[in-house]
Coordinates of C-alpha atoms in Angstrom, one line a residue:
M1 CA 2.1 -14.6 14.1
N2 CA -1.3 -13.3 15.7
D3 CA 0.4 -12.4 19.3
V4 CA 2.7 -9.8 19.3
T5 CA 5.9 -10.7 21.5
A6 CA 9.1 -9.1 22.1
D7 CA 10.7 -11.9 20.1
S8 CA 8.6 -11.6 16.9
V9 CA 9.2 -7.5 17.0
N10 CA 12.9 -8.0 17.2
D11 CA 12.9 -10.6 14.5
L12 CA 10.5 -8.6 12.5
A13 CA 13.0 -5.6 12.9
S14 CA 15.8 -7.5 10.7
D15 CA 13.3 -8.2 7.9
L16 CA 12.3 -4.4 8.1
G17 CA 15.5 -3.2 7.4
L18 CA 16.0 -5.7 4.5
A19 CA 12.9 -4.5 3.0
L20 CA 14.0 -0.8 3.4
E21 CA 17.0 -1.7 1.9
L22 CA 15.5 -3.8 -1.2
A23 CA 13.0 0.0 -1.3
E24 CA 16.0 1.8 -2.0
L25 CA 17.5 -0.5 -4.5
A26 CA 14.1 -0.3 -6.1
D27 CA 13.9 3.4 -6.3
A28 CA 17.3 3.7 -7.9
V29 CA 16.2 0.9 -10.7
S30 CA 12.7 2.7 -11.4
L31 CA 13.5 6.4 -11.0
A32 CA 16.2 6.1 -13.7
R33 CA 13.7 5.1 -16.1
F34 CA 10.8 7.5 -15.2
R35 CA 10.0 10.1 -18.1
A36 CA 12.4 8.0 -20.2
V37 CA 11.7 8.9 -24.1
D38 CA 13.0 5.0 -25.0
L39 CA 11.4 3.9 -22.2
D40 CA 9.9 0.1 -23.5
V41 CA 6.3 -0.8 -23.1
Q42 CA 4.6 -4.3 -23.5
T43 CA 1.3 -5.4 -23.3
K44 CA 0.8 -8.6 -21.2
P45 CA -2.4 -11.4 -21.9
D46 CA -4.4 -10.0 -19.4
R47 CA -4.1 -6.3 -21.7
S48 CA -2.1 -4.5 -18.7
P49 CA 0.7 -2.8 -19.2
V50 CA 4.2 -3.6 -18.2
T51 CA 7.6 -1.5 -18.8
E52 CA 11.1 -2.6 -18.8
A53 CA 11.4 -0.9 -15.4
D54 CA 8.9 -3.1 -13.7
L55 CA 11.0 -6.2 -14.8
A56 CA 14.2 -4.8 -14.0
V57 CA 13.0 -3.7 -10.4
E58 CA 11.5 -7.0 -9.9
R59 CA 14.5 -8.9 -11.0
A60 CA 16.6 -6.6 -8.6
I61 CA 14.7 -7.3 -5.6
R62 CA 14.6 -10.9 -6.3
E63 CA 18.2 -11.4 -6.9
R64 CA 18.6 -9.4 -3.1
I65 CA 16.3 -11.7 -1.5
A66 CA 17.6 -14.5 -2.9
A67 CA 21.2 -13.7 -1.2
A68 CA 19.9 -12.4 1.8
R69 CA 17.0 -14.9 3.0
P70 CA 17.6 -17.8 0.5
G71 CA 15.2 -19.5 2.3
D72 CA 12.2 -17.5 1.7
G73 CA 9.4 -17.7 -0.8
I74 CA 8.9 -14.7 -3.5
Y75 CA 5.6 -13.8 -5.3
G76 CA 6.1 -10.8 -7.6
E77 CA 3.5 -9.7 -9.8
E78 CA 5.9 -10.3 -13.1
F79 CA 7.9 -13.6 -12.6
G80 CA 5.0 -15.3 -10.2
V81 CA 5.6 -17.6 -7.1
E82 CA 9.3 -19.0 -6.4
G83 CA 9.8 -21.3 -2.9
D84 CA 6.7 -22.7 -0.7
S85 CA 8.3 -21.1 2.3
A86 CA 5.7 -20.1 5.1
R87 CA 7.8 -16.6 4.8
Q88 CA 6.8 -15.2 1.8
W89 CA 8.0 -11.9 0.2
I90 CA 5.3 -10.3 -1.7
I91 CA 6.3 -7.6 -4.8
D92 CA 4.5 -5.4 -6.7
P93 CA 7.8 -3.6 -8.3
I94 CA 5.8 -0.5 -10.1
D95 CA 2.2 -0.1 -8.4
G96 CA 0.7 2.5 -10.5
T97 CA 2.3 1.3 -14.1
A98 CA -0.3 3.5 -16.3
N99 CA 1.1 6.8 -14.3
F100 CA 4.5 5.5 -14.1
L101 CA 4.4 4.8 -18.3
R102 CA 2.4 8.3 -18.7
G103 CA 4.8 10.0 -16.4
V104 CA 2.3 11.1 -13.7
P105 CA 4.3 10.7 -10.2
V106 CA 2.0 8.7 -8.4
W107 CA 3.6 5.5 -8.4
G108 CA 5.7 3.3 -6.1
T109 CA 7.2 0.0 -5.3
L110 CA 5.3 -2.0 -2.8
I111 CA 7.2 -4.4 -0.9
A112 CA 5.9 -7.0 1.8
L113 CA 6.6 -10.0 3.8
A114 CA 3.8 -12.3 4.5
V115 CA 4.3 -15.2 7.6
D116 CA 1.7 -18.0 7.0
G117 CA -0.3 -15.6 4.8
E118 CA -0.5 -12.6 7.2
P119 CA 1.3 -9.8 5.8
V120 CA 3.4 -8.9 8.8
V121 CA 5.8 -6.1 7.1
G122 CA 5.3 -3.4 4.3
V123 CA 7.0 -0.8 2.7
A124 CA 5.5 1.1 0.2
S125 CA 8.3 3.6 -1.8
S126 CA 7.2 6.5 -4.2
P127 CA 10.7 8.1 -5.1
A128 CA 8.8 10.5 -7.9
M129 CA 7.2 12.1 -5.0
G130 CA 10.1 11.6 -2.6
R131 CA 8.4 9.4 0.2
R132 CA 8.2 6.2 1.4
W133 CA 6.1 4.5 4.1
W134 CA 6.8 1.4 6.1
G135 CA 5.5 -0.7 9.1
A136 CA 6.0 -4.0 10.8
K137 CA 3.5 -5.6 13.3
G138 CA 3.9 -4.4 16.6
S139 CA 6.3 -1.4 15.7
G140 CA 4.1 0.9 14.4
A141 CA 3.8 2.4 11.1
W142 CA 6.3 5.3 9.6
T143 CA 7.2 7.8 6.9
T144 CA 9.8 10.2 5.9
A145 CA 8.8 13.6 5.3
S146 CA 9.0 15.5 1.8
A147 CA 11.3 18.5 1.9
A148 CA 8.3 20.9 2.2
E149 CA 6.5 19.1 5.0
A150 CA 10.4 18.7 6.8
G151 CA 10.3 22.0 8.6
A152 CA 6.6 22.1 9.7
S153 CA 7.2 18.5 11.2
E154 CA 10.3 19.5 13.0
A155 CA 8.3 22.5 14.4
G156 CA 5.3 20.2 15.6
A157 CA 7.9 17.7 17.1
S158 CA 9.4 20.3 19.3
E159 CA 6.4 22.2 20.2
A160 CA 4.8 18.6 21.5
G161 CA 8.1 17.8 23.0
T162 CA 8.9 14.8 20.5
T163 CA 11.7 14.4 18.3
G164 CA 11.2 12.4 14.9
G165 CA 11.8 8.8 15.1
A166 CA 13.2 8.8 18.0
D167 CA 11.1 5.7 19.1
A168 CA 11.0 4.2 15.4
P169 CA 11.7 0.5 15.1
A170 CA 14.9 -0.9 13.7
G171 CA 15.5 -0.2 10.0
S172 CA 13.8 2.9 10.2
V173 CA 15.4 6.3 9.4
T174 CA 16.5 9.1 11.2
G175 CA 13.8 12.2 11.0
A176 CA 11.0 9.5 10.6
R177 CA 7.6 10.3 11.8
R178 CA 4.7 8.2 13.1
L179 CA 1.4 7.5 11.3
Q180 CA -1.7 7.8 12.9
V181 CA -5.2 7.4 11.2
S182 CA -7.9 9.9 11.5
G183 CA -10.0 9.9 14.6
V184 CA -13.2 10.8 12.3
R185 CA -16.4 8.6 13.6
S186 CA -19.2 9.8 11.2
L187 CA -19.7 8.8 7.4
A188 CA -20.9 12.5 7.7
D189 CA -17.6 13.7 8.2
A190 CA -15.3 11.1 6.5
S191 CA -13.4 11.6 3.1
L192 CA -13.4 8.6 0.8
S193 CA -11.1 7.9 -1.8
F194 CA -13.0 5.3 -4.6
Q195 CA -10.1 4.7 -6.8
S196 CA -11.8 4.0 -9.8
L197 CA -15.3 4.1 -10.8
A198 CA -14.9 1.7 -13.8
Q199 CA -13.4 -1.0 -10.9
W200 CA -16.8 -0.7 -9.1
R201 CA -19.4 -0.7 -12.1
D202 CA -17.3 -4.0 -13.1
A203 CA -17.6 -5.4 -9.9
G204 CA -21.6 -4.6 -9.9
Y205 CA -21.3 -2.5 -6.8
L206 CA -21.2 1.2 -8.7
E207 CA -24.6 2.0 -7.5
R208 CA -23.7 0.7 -3.8
L209 CA -20.6 3.4 -4.4
L210 CA -23.0 5.9 -5.0
S211 CA -25.4 5.4 -2.3
L212 CA -22.2 5.7 0.2
S213 CA -21.0 8.5 -1.8
E214 CA -24.4 10.5 -0.6
L215 CA -23.4 9.4 3.2
V216 CA -19.7 10.8 3.4
W217 CA -18.5 14.7 3.3
R218 CA -16.4 14.0 0.5
E219 CA -15.3 11.8 -2.2
R220 CA -12.1 11.3 -4.2
A221 CA -10.2 9.0 -6.7
Y222 CA -6.7 9.8 -5.4
G223 CA -5.7 6.3 -6.8
D224 CA -3.1 3.7 -6.3
L225 CA -1.0 3.1 -3.3
W226 CA -1.6 6.7 -2.7
S227 CA -5.2 6.7 -1.5
Y228 CA -4.0 4.4 1.4
M229 CA -0.9 6.1 2.5
L230 CA -3.4 9.1 2.8
L231 CA -5.5 7.0 4.7
A232 CA -2.4 5.9 7.0
E233 CA -1.6 9.7 7.5
G234 CA -4.9 10.7 8.8
L235 CA -5.7 12.8 5.8
I236 CA -8.5 10.4 4.3
D237 CA -10.9 8.1 6.0
I238 CA -12.0 5.4 3.7
T239 CA -10.5 4.0 0.5
G240 CA -11.6 0.6 -1.5
E241 CA -11.1 -1.0 -4.9
F242 CA -12.2 -4.1 -6.6
D243 CA -9.6 -5.8 -9.4
V244 CA -6.6 -6.1 -7.2
K245 CA -4.2 -8.8 -6.4
P246 CA -2.3 -9.9 -3.5
Y247 CA 0.9 -7.8 -4.7
D248 CA -1.6 -4.4 -5.1
L249 CA -2.5 -5.0 -1.3
A250 CA -0.1 -7.0 0.9
A251 CA 2.7 -3.8 1.6
L252 CA -0.2 -1.7 2.2
I253 CA -2.0 -3.9 5.3
P254 CA 0.5 -3.7 8.1
I255 CA 1.2 0.1 7.3
V256 CA -2.4 1.0 7.6
Q257 CA -2.9 -1.5 10.6
E258 CA 0.1 0.2 12.4
A259 CA -1.3 3.5 12.2
G260 CA -4.2 2.4 14.2
G261 CA -6.7 1.6 10.6
R262 CA -8.7 -1.5 9.7
F263 CA -8.1 -3.1 6.4
T264 CA -10.9 -6.0 4.9
S265 CA -12.2 -7.0 1.6
I266 CA -15.0 -5.0 0.2
T267 CA -17.3 -8.3 2.5
G268 CA -15.0 -8.2 5.2
E269 CA -12.2 -10.8 5.1
P270 CA -9.1 -9.9 6.5
G271 CA -5.8 -10.1 4.2
P272 CA -5.0 -9.4 0.9
W273 CA -6.3 -12.8 -1.0
H274 CA -9.7 -12.3 -1.6
G275 CA -9.5 -9.6 -5.0
S276 CA -11.2 -6.3 -3.1
A277 CA -9.9 -3.9 -0.6
L278 CA -11.6 -1.7 2.1
A279 CA -9.5 0.3 4.4
T280 CA -10.5 2.6 7.0
N281 CA -9.5 4.6 10.1
G282 CA -11.2 1.6 12.0
L283 CA -13.8 3.7 14.1
I284 CA -15.9 3.5 10.7
H285 CA -15.2 0.4 8.9
D286 CA -18.3 -1.5 10.5
E287 CA -20.4 1.0 9.2
V288 CA -19.0 1.3 5.6
L289 CA -19.1 -2.6 5.4
A290 CA -22.8 -2.2 6.6
A291 CA -23.7 0.9 4.2
L292 CA -22.4 -1.1 1.2
R293 CA -23.9 -4.2 1.9
D294 CA -27.2 -2.3 2.7
A295 CA -27.0 -0.6 -0.5
S296 CA -27.7 -3.8 -2.6
A297 CA -31.0 -4.7 -0.2

């Protein structure tokens, strides 16, 4: 899947269509239990929380994949790995479970398809915020506008002589707009989201993060999928974190990359398999990697 061909793009269009269908299914399940007073919450062996909604969303997604793509494998946060196909769906039923159970709307379902270990389709759906983002290799990255953004997006498209979603890939929705990362070329002008100080501290990188924060224009912790989608929309320029699993990252990679960004581990390895993540607009990625490396010297 390293080379993008017309046939591969067409093949992925069908998979993207399924991923978007899965997102609709997931949203209906999760949103029905968001802020429910009787929400059941348990603690997993790793001491992280899991709600009944996490379990129900993943079950629903697995059932639909089994019916639509019976030969494909599945790797989900709650129920592990099923099958050994080169095509593997990677699912985080609710990214941001802690937010979900506290009633904070920054959470969503992450759905990816990886082929030979490379994420090639990704959907991030955040129903409590009324937002969805998606991408497929060779087909660009896209989002739906919130109600507040819709008017401005349409006006901008009209002024630019374009129509939202006109060249969107199969499986996209009417009125979608294409994502593009920022053109920021200097760390001094860059906006950074660091996710969690505790993650950087526990990984032994807190001092490096603080050093990087001195080099950038602005730093915040937007958290979870939201920071990566802000990056893909060109609204921030750097985000990174530790203590992450493949299902936390796989869906985000095609979206960021198809928006023109770059996505590696903190130490520069590609893919979601290395326990950390660094995503940038691509233009400053090497500089960020060097800053994090040199700060430890």
